[in-house]
Short mmCIF file of C-alpha atoms in Angstrom, two decimals:
data_model
loop_
_atom_site.label_atom_id
_atom_site.label_comp_id
_atom_site.label_asym_id
_atom_site.label_seq_id
_atom_site.Cartn_x
_atom_site.Cartn_y
_atom_site.Cartn_z
CA LYS A 1 -175.55 112.45 0.71
CA GLN A 2 -175.97 109.86 3.46
CA GLU A 3 -173.38 109.96 6.24
CA VAL A 4 -173.11 107.37 9.00
CA THR A 5 -171.34 108.02 12.29
CA GLN A 6 -170.49 105.50 14.98
CA ILE A 7 -169.72 106.35 18.60
CA PRO A 8 -167.53 105.46 20.39
CA ALA A 9 -164.65 104.76 18.02
CA ALA A 10 -163.21 102.30 20.54
CA LEU A 11 -164.44 100.70 23.72
CA SER A 12 -162.75 98.51 26.31
CA VAL A 13 -164.88 96.77 28.95
CA PRO A 14 -164.45 93.99 31.49
CA GLU A 15 -166.05 90.64 30.78
CA GLY A 16 -169.69 90.37 31.80
CA GLU A 17 -170.56 94.01 31.28
CA ASN A 18 -173.57 95.08 29.24
CA LEU A 19 -172.71 97.65 26.56
CA VAL A 20 -174.25 99.86 23.91
CA LEU A 21 -172.81 100.85 20.55
CA ASN A 22 -174.29 103.85 18.78
CA CYS A 23 -174.89 104.57 15.11
CA SER A 24 -176.40 107.73 13.61
CA PHE A 25 -177.29 108.59 10.03
CA THR A 26 -178.14 111.90 8.38
CA ASP A 27 -180.83 110.88 5.87
CA SER A 28 -183.84 109.12 7.39
CA ALA A 29 -185.03 107.81 3.99
CA ILE A 30 -183.55 104.36 4.56
CA TYR A 31 -184.73 100.92 3.48
CA ASN A 32 -182.90 99.02 6.21
CA LEU A 33 -179.96 99.12 8.60
CA GLN A 34 -177.51 96.29 9.08
CA TRP A 35 -175.06 95.62 11.93
CA PHE A 36 -171.89 93.67 11.10
CA ARG A 37 -169.01 92.22 13.03
CA GLN A 38 -165.50 92.08 11.58
CA ASP A 39 -162.55 90.24 13.07
CA PRO A 40 -159.06 91.49 12.11
CA GLY A 41 -158.22 90.69 8.48
CA LYS A 42 -161.50 88.84 7.97
CA GLY A 43 -164.76 89.42 6.13
CA LEU A 44 -167.92 90.93 7.59
CA THR A 45 -170.43 88.80 9.48
CA SER A 46 -174.01 90.04 9.41
CA LEU A 47 -175.38 90.25 12.96
CA LEU A 48 -178.77 91.90 12.64
CA LEU A 49 -180.87 93.51 9.94
CA ILE A 50 -183.60 95.99 10.82
CA GLN A 51 -186.10 97.03 8.18
CA SER A 52 -187.15 100.68 8.19
CA SER A 53 -190.62 99.70 9.47
CA GLN A 54 -189.20 97.82 12.47
CA ARG A 55 -188.15 99.17 15.86
CA GLU A 56 -185.84 96.39 16.99
CA GLN A 57 -184.36 92.99 16.28
CA THR A 58 -182.90 90.45 18.67
CA SER A 59 -180.47 87.58 18.22
CA GLY A 60 -179.17 85.83 21.32
CA ARG A 61 -177.32 88.38 23.47
CA LEU A 62 -177.64 91.06 20.79
CA ASN A 63 -180.44 93.58 20.46
CA ALA A 64 -180.53 96.30 17.84
CA SER A 65 -182.98 99.19 17.88
CA LEU A 66 -183.87 101.68 15.20
CA ASP A 67 -185.35 105.17 15.51
CA LYS A 68 -185.66 106.13 11.88
CA SER A 69 -187.10 109.60 12.47
CA SER A 70 -184.17 110.65 14.65
CA GLY A 71 -181.60 108.83 12.50
CA ARG A 72 -180.30 106.57 15.25
CA SER A 73 -179.64 102.92 15.93
CA THR A 74 -178.11 101.17 18.91
CA LEU A 75 -176.58 97.72 19.28
CA TYR A 76 -176.92 96.34 22.80
CA ILE A 77 -174.64 93.47 23.80
CA ALA A 78 -175.57 91.69 27.02
CA ALA A 79 -173.10 89.91 29.28
CA SER A 80 -170.10 90.61 27.07
CA GLN A 81 -167.46 87.92 26.53
CA PRO A 82 -163.83 88.08 25.31
CA GLY A 83 -165.01 86.40 22.10
CA ASP A 84 -167.11 89.49 21.37
CA SER A 85 -163.91 91.47 20.79
CA ALA A 86 -164.05 92.72 17.18
CA THR A 87 -164.94 95.77 15.11
CA TYR A 88 -168.65 96.45 14.85
CA LEU A 89 -169.91 98.27 11.76
CA CYS A 90 -173.34 99.65 11.02
CA ALA A 91 -174.49 100.30 7.48
CA VAL A 92 -177.65 101.82 6.02
CA ARG A 93 -179.28 101.18 2.68
CA GLY A 94 -181.29 103.91 0.98
CA GLU A 95 -184.88 103.41 -0.08
CA TYR A 96 -183.84 102.81 -3.66
CA GLY A 97 -180.95 100.80 -5.03
CA ASN A 98 -178.42 98.41 -3.57
CA LYS A 99 -175.83 100.70 -2.03
CA LEU A 100 -174.82 100.34 1.62
CA VAL A 101 -173.23 103.29 3.39
CA PHE A 102 -170.97 102.25 6.26
CA GLY A 103 -169.95 103.93 9.46
CA ALA A 104 -166.29 103.88 10.48
CA GLY A 105 -166.91 101.22 13.10
CA THR A 106 -166.46 100.72 16.84
CA ILE A 107 -163.47 98.63 17.97
CA LEU A 108 -164.59 96.59 20.97
CA ARG A 109 -162.25 94.87 23.41
CA VAL A 110 -163.68 92.71 26.16
CA LYS A 111 -161.11 91.94 28.84
CA SER A 112 -161.16 88.64 30.72
CA ASP B 1 -176.42 78.09 3.17
CA THR B 2 -175.45 81.74 3.69
CA GLU B 3 -171.89 81.39 2.47
CA VAL B 4 -170.01 83.56 0.03
CA THR B 5 -166.66 82.12 -0.99
CA GLN B 6 -163.67 84.01 -2.34
CA THR B 7 -160.43 82.83 -3.92
CA PRO B 8 -157.56 83.26 -3.46
CA LYS B 9 -157.29 84.19 0.23
CA HIS B 10 -154.01 85.99 -0.37
CA LEU B 11 -152.48 87.38 -3.54
CA VAL B 12 -149.14 89.07 -4.13
CA MET B 13 -148.61 90.61 -7.54
CA GLY B 14 -146.25 92.95 -9.34
CA MET B 15 -147.40 96.11 -11.04
CA THR B 16 -147.16 94.51 -14.48
CA ASN B 17 -149.06 91.32 -13.62
CA LYS B 18 -152.58 90.34 -14.59
CA LYS B 19 -154.57 88.43 -12.00
CA SER B 20 -158.21 87.73 -11.13
CA LEU B 21 -160.19 87.51 -7.93
CA LYS B 22 -163.13 85.14 -7.82
CA CYS B 23 -166.33 85.11 -5.78
CA GLU B 24 -169.14 82.56 -5.67
CA GLN B 25 -172.50 82.27 -3.91
CA HIS B 26 -175.28 79.70 -4.11
CA MET B 27 -178.01 81.55 -2.24
CA GLY B 28 -179.88 82.49 -5.40
CA HIS B 29 -178.95 86.13 -4.91
CA ARG B 30 -179.17 88.30 -8.01
CA ALA B 31 -177.11 91.25 -6.71
CA MET B 32 -173.36 90.93 -6.18
CA TYR B 33 -170.83 93.49 -4.99
CA TRP B 34 -167.12 94.25 -4.85
CA TYR B 35 -165.75 96.32 -1.98
CA LYS B 36 -162.24 97.53 -1.18
CA GLN B 37 -161.18 97.89 2.43
CA LYS B 38 -158.00 99.58 3.63
CA ALA B 39 -156.66 98.98 7.12
CA LYS B 40 -158.78 100.49 9.91
CA LYS B 41 -161.31 101.86 7.41
CA PRO B 42 -164.82 100.71 6.51
CA PRO B 43 -165.43 98.93 3.21
CA GLU B 44 -165.74 101.15 0.14
CA LEU B 45 -168.13 100.09 -2.60
CA MET B 46 -166.51 99.52 -6.01
CA PHE B 47 -169.06 97.76 -8.22
CA VAL B 48 -172.59 96.38 -8.05
CA TYR B 49 -174.07 93.80 -10.42
CA SER B 50 -177.81 93.31 -10.54
CA TYR B 51 -179.20 90.42 -12.61
CA GLU B 52 -175.72 89.94 -14.09
CA LYS B 53 -175.57 93.51 -15.36
CA LEU B 54 -173.28 96.20 -14.01
CA SER B 55 -175.52 98.70 -12.22
CA ILE B 56 -173.04 100.73 -10.16
CA ASN B 57 -169.41 101.66 -10.85
CA GLU B 58 -168.14 104.00 -8.15
CA SER B 59 -165.66 105.71 -10.49
CA VAL B 60 -163.19 102.87 -10.11
CA PRO B 61 -159.99 103.08 -12.23
CA SER B 62 -160.03 100.94 -15.36
CA ARG B 63 -157.20 98.78 -14.05
CA PHE B 64 -160.00 97.04 -12.14
CA SER B 65 -162.38 95.19 -14.47
CA PRO B 66 -165.39 93.35 -13.05
CA GLU B 67 -167.17 90.46 -14.72
CA CYS B 68 -170.31 88.52 -13.83
CA PRO B 69 -170.33 85.35 -15.97
CA ASN B 70 -173.51 84.00 -14.38
CA SER B 71 -175.78 84.57 -11.41
CA SER B 72 -173.49 82.68 -9.01
CA LEU B 73 -170.07 84.00 -10.00
CA LEU B 74 -168.35 87.35 -9.82
CA ASN B 75 -164.81 88.07 -10.96
CA LEU B 76 -162.53 91.06 -10.56
CA HIS B 77 -159.77 91.26 -13.14
CA LEU B 78 -156.66 93.16 -12.11
CA HIS B 79 -154.08 94.69 -14.43
CA ALA B 80 -151.27 97.20 -13.96
CA LEU B 81 -152.13 97.86 -10.33
CA GLN B 82 -150.36 100.33 -8.09
CA PRO B 83 -148.96 99.69 -4.59
CA GLU B 84 -151.76 101.86 -3.15
CA ASP B 85 -154.25 99.28 -4.45
CA SER B 86 -153.05 96.88 -1.76
CA ALA B 87 -156.09 96.17 0.42
CA LEU B 88 -158.64 93.57 1.48
CA TYR B 89 -161.09 92.97 -1.38
CA LEU B 90 -164.50 91.84 -0.23
CA CYS B 91 -167.29 90.28 -2.24
CA ALA B 92 -170.90 90.36 -1.08
CA SER B 93 -174.28 89.25 -2.34
CA SER B 94 -177.92 90.00 -1.62
CA GLN B 95 -181.37 89.69 -3.07
CA ALA B 96 -181.83 92.21 -5.83
CA TRP B 97 -183.25 95.68 -5.32
CA SER B 98 -186.71 94.70 -6.45
CA SER B 99 -187.24 91.88 -3.94
CA GLY B 100 -186.69 90.72 -0.41
CA ASN B 101 -184.97 92.32 2.55
CA ARG B 102 -181.67 92.79 0.66
CA GLU B 103 -179.51 91.67 3.58
CA GLN B 104 -175.90 91.59 2.39
CA PHE B 105 -173.70 88.58 3.03
CA PHE B 106 -169.95 88.98 2.76
CA GLY B 107 -167.17 86.62 1.83
CA PRO B 108 -163.92 86.28 3.81
CA GLY B 109 -162.03 88.54 1.43
CA THR B 110 -158.84 88.39 -0.60
CA ARG B 111 -155.80 90.11 0.89
CA LEU B 112 -154.04 91.74 -2.06
CA THR B 113 -150.48 93.04 -1.93
CA VAL B 114 -149.08 94.94 -4.93
CA LEU B 115 -145.31 95.18 -5.03
#
């Protein structure tokens, strides 16, 4: 059974700092990994999708990497801003089927 | 257009009521999902429809009844709910299992309160 763990559970940083969020998964037989952002009481916004054959994806100040063999992904946020404050969730999809397995999330607070 | 819409945004219902949640997407996706999310927890998968057929039911109680009338619409019918069913209900869509990168797009959710 796939299990996804996110570290740290919460993170508070000053504005402008670069930061890394970590995601690990127990079963390396994944089809893809998706990073989401969720603001309080809102839906999930897809940030980056990495296919199992890819090593990284970039979008603006965000960079996500994937090491499938070791079961790890990182989300790098450059030059953090107060507007980046949210919960960040990673989720993996198995090689077959449509099911996403989520981590518990990292609550990020960027202080101005 | 990568938008998934959900109505209503908020719903308050008694334990004897019958209500429905609605979800719509126009991205041509053939897989649609219902998730339940409790406070400070990740989303939990409830149902998956693929090509308008129910493909996954995560042992959800029968007081929740999903329906996929066509490829763009997904409903969740609610009846005789319990207070512990109060949560944020999220709809999502993606390309189906057999095609594409299957990136999931989520709607804004319906905040359900059961009194």
